[in-house]
Coordinates of C-alpha atoms in Angstrom, one line a residue:
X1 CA 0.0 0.0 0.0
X2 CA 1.2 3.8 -1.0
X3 CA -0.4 7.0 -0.5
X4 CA 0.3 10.5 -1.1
X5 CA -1.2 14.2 0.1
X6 CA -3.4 15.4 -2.7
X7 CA -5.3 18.1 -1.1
X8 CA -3.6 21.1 1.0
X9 CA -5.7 19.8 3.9
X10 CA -3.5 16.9 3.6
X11 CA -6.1 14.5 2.5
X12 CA -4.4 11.3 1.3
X13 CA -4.8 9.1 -1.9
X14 CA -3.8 5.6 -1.1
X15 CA -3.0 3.0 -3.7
X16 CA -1.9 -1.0 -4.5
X17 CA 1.0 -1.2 -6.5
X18 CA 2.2 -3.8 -8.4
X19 CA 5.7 -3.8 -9.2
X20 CA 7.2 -4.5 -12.6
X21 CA 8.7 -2.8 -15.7
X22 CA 8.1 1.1 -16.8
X23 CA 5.4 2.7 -18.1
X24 CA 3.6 2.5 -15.6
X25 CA -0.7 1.3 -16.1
X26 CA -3.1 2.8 -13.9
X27 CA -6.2 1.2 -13.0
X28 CA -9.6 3.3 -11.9
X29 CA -12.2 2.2 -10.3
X30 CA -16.0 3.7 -10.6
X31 CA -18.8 4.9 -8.3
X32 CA -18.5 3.3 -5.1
X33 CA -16.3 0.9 -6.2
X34 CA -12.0 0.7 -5.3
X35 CA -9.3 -0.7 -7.9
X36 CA -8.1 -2.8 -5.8
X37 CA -11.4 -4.8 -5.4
X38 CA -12.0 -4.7 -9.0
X39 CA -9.1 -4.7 -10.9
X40 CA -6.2 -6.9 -9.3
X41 CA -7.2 -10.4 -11.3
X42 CA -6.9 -8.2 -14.8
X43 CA -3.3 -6.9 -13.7
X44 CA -2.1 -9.9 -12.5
X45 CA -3.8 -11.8 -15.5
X46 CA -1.1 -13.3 -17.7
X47 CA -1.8 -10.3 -20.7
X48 CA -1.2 -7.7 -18.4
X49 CA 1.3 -8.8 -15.7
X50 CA 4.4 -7.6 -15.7
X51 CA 4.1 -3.8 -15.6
X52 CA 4.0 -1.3 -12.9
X53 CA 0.9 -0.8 -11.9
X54 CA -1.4 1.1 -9.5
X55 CA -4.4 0.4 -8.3
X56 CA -5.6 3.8 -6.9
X57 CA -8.7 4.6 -4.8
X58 CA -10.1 8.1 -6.1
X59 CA -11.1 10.3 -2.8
X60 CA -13.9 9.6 -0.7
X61 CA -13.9 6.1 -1.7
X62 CA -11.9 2.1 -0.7
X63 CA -8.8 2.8 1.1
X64 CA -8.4 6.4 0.3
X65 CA -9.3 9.4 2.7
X66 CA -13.2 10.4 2.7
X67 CA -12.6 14.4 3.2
X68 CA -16.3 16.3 3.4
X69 CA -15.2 19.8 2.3
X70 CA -14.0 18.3 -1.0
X71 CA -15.9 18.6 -3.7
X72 CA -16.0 15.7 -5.5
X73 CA -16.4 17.0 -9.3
X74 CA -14.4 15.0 -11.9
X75 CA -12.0 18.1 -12.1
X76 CA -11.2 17.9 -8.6
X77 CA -11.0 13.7 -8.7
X78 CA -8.9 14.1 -11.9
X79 CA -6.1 17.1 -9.9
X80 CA -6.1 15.0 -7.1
X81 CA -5.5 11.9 -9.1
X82 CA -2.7 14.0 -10.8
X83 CA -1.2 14.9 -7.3
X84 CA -1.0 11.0 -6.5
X85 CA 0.8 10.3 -9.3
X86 CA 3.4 13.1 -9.4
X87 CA 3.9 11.9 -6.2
X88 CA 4.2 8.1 -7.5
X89 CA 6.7 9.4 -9.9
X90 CA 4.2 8.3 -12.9
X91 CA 4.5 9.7 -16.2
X92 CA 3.0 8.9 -19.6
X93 CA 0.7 6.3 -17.9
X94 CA -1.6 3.4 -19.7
X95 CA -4.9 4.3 -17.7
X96 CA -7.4 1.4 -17.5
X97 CA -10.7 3.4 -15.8
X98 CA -14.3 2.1 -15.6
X99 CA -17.4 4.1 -15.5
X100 CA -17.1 7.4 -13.4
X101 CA -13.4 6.7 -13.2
X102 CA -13.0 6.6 -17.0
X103 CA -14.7 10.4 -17.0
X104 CA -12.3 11.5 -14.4
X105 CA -9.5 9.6 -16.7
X106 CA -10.3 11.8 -19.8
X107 CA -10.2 14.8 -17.3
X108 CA -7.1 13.9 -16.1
X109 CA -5.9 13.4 -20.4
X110 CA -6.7 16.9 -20.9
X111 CA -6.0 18.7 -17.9
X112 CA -2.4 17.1 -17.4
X113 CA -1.4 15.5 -20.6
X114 CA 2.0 14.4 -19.3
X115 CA 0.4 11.8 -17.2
X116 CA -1.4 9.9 -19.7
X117 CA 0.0 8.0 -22.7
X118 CA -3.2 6.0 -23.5
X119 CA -7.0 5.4 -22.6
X120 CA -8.4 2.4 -22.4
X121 CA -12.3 3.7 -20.9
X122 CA -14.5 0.9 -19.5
X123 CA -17.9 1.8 -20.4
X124 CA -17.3 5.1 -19.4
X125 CA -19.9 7.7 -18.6
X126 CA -19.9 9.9 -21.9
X127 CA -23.1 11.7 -21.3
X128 CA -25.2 13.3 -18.9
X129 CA -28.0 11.3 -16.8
X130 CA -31.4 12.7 -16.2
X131 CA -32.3 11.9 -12.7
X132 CA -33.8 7.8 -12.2
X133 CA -36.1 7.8 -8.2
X134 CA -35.4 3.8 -7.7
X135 CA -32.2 3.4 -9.0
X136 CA -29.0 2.3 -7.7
X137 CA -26.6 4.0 -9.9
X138 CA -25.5 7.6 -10.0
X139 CA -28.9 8.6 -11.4
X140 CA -30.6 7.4 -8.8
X141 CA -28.4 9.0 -6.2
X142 CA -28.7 11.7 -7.8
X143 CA -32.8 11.7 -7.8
X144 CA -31.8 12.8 -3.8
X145 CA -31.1 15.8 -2.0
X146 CA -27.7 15.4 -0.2
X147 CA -29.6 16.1 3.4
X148 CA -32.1 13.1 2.4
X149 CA -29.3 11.0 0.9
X150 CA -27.2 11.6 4.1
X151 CA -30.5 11.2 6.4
X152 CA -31.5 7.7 4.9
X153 CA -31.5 7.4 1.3
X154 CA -27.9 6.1 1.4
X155 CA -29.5 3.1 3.4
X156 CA -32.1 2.7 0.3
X157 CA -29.4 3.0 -2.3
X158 CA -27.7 0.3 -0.3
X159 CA -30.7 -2.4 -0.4
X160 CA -30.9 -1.5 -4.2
X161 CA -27.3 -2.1 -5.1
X162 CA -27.2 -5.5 -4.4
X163 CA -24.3 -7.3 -1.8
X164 CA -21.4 -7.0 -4.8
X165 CA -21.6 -3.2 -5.3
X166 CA -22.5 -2.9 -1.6
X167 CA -19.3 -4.5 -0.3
X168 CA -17.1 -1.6 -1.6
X169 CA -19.7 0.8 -1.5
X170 CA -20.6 1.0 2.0
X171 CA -16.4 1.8 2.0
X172 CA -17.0 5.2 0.0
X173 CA -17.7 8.2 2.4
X174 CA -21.5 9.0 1.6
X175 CA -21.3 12.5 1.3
X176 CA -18.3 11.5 -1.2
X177 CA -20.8 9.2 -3.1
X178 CA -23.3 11.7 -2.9
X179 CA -21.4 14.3 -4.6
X180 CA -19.7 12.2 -7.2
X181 CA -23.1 11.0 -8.1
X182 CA -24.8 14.2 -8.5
X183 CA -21.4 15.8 -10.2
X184 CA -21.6 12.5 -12.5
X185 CA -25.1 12.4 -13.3
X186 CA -25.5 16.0 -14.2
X187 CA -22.6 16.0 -17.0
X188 CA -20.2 18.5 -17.7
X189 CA -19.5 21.5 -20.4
X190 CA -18.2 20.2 -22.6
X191 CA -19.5 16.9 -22.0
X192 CA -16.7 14.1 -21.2
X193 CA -17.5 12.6 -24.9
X194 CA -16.9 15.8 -26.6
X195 CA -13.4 15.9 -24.0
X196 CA -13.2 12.4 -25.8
X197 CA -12.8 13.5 -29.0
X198 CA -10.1 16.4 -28.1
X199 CA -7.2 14.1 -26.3
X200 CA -4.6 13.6 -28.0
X201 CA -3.5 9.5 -27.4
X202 CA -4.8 6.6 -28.2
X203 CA -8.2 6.0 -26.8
X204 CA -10.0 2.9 -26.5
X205 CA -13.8 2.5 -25.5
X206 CA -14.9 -1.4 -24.0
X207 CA -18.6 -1.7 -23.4
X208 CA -20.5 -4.8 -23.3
X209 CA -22.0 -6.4 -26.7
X210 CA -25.3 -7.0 -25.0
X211 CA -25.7 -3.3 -24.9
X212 CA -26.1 -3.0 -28.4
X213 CA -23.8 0.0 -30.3
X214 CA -22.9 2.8 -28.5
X215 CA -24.6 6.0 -29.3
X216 CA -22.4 8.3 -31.2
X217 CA -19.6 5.1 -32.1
X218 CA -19.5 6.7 -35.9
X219 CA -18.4 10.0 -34.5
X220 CA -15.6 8.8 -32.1
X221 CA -14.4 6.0 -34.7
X222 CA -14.0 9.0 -37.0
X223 CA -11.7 10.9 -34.1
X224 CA -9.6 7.7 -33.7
X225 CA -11.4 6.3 -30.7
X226 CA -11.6 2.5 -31.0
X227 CA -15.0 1.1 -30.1
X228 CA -14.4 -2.6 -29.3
X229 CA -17.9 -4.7 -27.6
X230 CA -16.8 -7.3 -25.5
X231 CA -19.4 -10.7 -25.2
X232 CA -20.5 -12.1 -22.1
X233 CA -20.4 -9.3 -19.6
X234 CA -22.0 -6.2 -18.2
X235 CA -21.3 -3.0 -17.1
X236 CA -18.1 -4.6 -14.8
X237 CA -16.6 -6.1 -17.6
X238 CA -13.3 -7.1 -15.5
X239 CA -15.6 -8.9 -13.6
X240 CA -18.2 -10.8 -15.8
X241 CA -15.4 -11.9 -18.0
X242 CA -12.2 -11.6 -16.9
X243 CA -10.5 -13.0 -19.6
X244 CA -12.0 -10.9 -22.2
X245 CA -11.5 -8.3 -20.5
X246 CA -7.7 -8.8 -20.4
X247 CA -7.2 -10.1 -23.6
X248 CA -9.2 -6.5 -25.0
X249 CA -7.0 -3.7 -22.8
X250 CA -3.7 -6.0 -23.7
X251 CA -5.1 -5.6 -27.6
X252 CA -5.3 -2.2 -26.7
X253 CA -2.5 -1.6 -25.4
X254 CA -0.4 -3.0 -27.9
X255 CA -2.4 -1.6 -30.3
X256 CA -0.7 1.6 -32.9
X257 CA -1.9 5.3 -32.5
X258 CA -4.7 5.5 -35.6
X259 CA -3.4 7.1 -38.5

């Protein structure tokens, strides 16, 4: 385990790291979820092993500090991110980030572009969510106040998101989840797909083939952004099908910049 200071409060990022050769990956968990939890089987997996490679637990959630004046927007997650890894000594890392993580990871691209070599995004959010009452996800967090969610709509969140989710979940600070839910759901300007389209390394976009094709694939194809479906998974790809996961971010990752 690692940490660093990322916040002048001294608020600490804390991350697994896996030793092994230079440039270093950097794995990102989503909402309510650590890297640790879900992504050591896909760097240890026989594709991927063999690199340096963190695990890091954005703010407010896993091992990392829960602070409750921070804000929680992707820009903040994505500077504080940054922090960690100057710290870490990274540069020019391969960033493997899932969901909300892969927003803050194209944040992070644009805002401090010597950190990041490559994408790889894991169904990443792309696009604003309206509010969903009933859900478990961002939108439904969202659907709250932060006094209700921190009253007792964190407790209803929990019976909706099932034991998996719940088990790293209940680790995020609520007022952290909270935040990075509403920040999440309500989008940015530009929108993180329009940031997409504006970094400058190779970017790669998983998402599970039962989902159908992603909305807007032309356009991103057409900007370099490979669009690969993976079968037999969901929205945690690492987890449904670990191989396939591996075998796409190694494809990836070996993969040349589009001409």
């Amino acid at each position: 385990m690692r940490s660093a200071a990322v916040t002048a409060e001294g608020d600490r990022i804390r991350w697994v790291e896996l030793p092994g050769e230079e440039p270093a990956r950097v794995y990102v968990h989503g909402l309510g979820a650590s890297s640790p939890g879900y992504f050591t089987a896909s760097a240890a997996h026989p594709l991927l092993a063999g690199r340096r490679s963190l695990l890091v637990d954005l703010l407010g959630h896993g091992y990392s500090d829960r602070p409750e004046g921070f804000p929680y927007t992707r820009e903040a997650h994505a500077d504080a991110l940054a922090a960690a890894l100057a710290a870490a000594g990274v540069r020019g890392a391969e960033l493997i980030a899932h969901s909300m993580g892969g927003s803050v990871a194209i944040v992070l691209a644009g805002r401090h572009p010597d950190l990041v070599s490559r994408l790889v995004l894991v169904d990443a959010n792309l696009d604003p969510l309206p509010p969903a009452p009933g859900s478990a996800g961002s939108s439904g967090i969202a659907a709250y106040g932060e006094e209700e969610f921190l009253a007792g709509g964190w407790a209803q969140v929990r019976d909706r998101a099932g034991a998996h989710w719940w088990a790293t979940m209940r680790l995020a600070g609520r007022t952290a989840l909270y935040r990075s839910a509403v920040h999440l759901a309500a989008g940015t300007r530009p929108t993180m797909r329009e940031l997409l389209l504006e970094v400058k390394v190779p970017r790669t976009f998983l998402l599970p083939e039962a989902d159908g094709p992603l909305p807007g694939a032309e356009a991103l194809e057409a900007a370099g952004v490979r669009v690969v479906p993976v079968p037999d998974c969901g929205h945690n790809i690492m987890l449904d099908n670990p191989e396939g996961f591996a075998r796409a971010v190694a494809t990836a990752l070996d993969a040349d910049e589009p001409g």
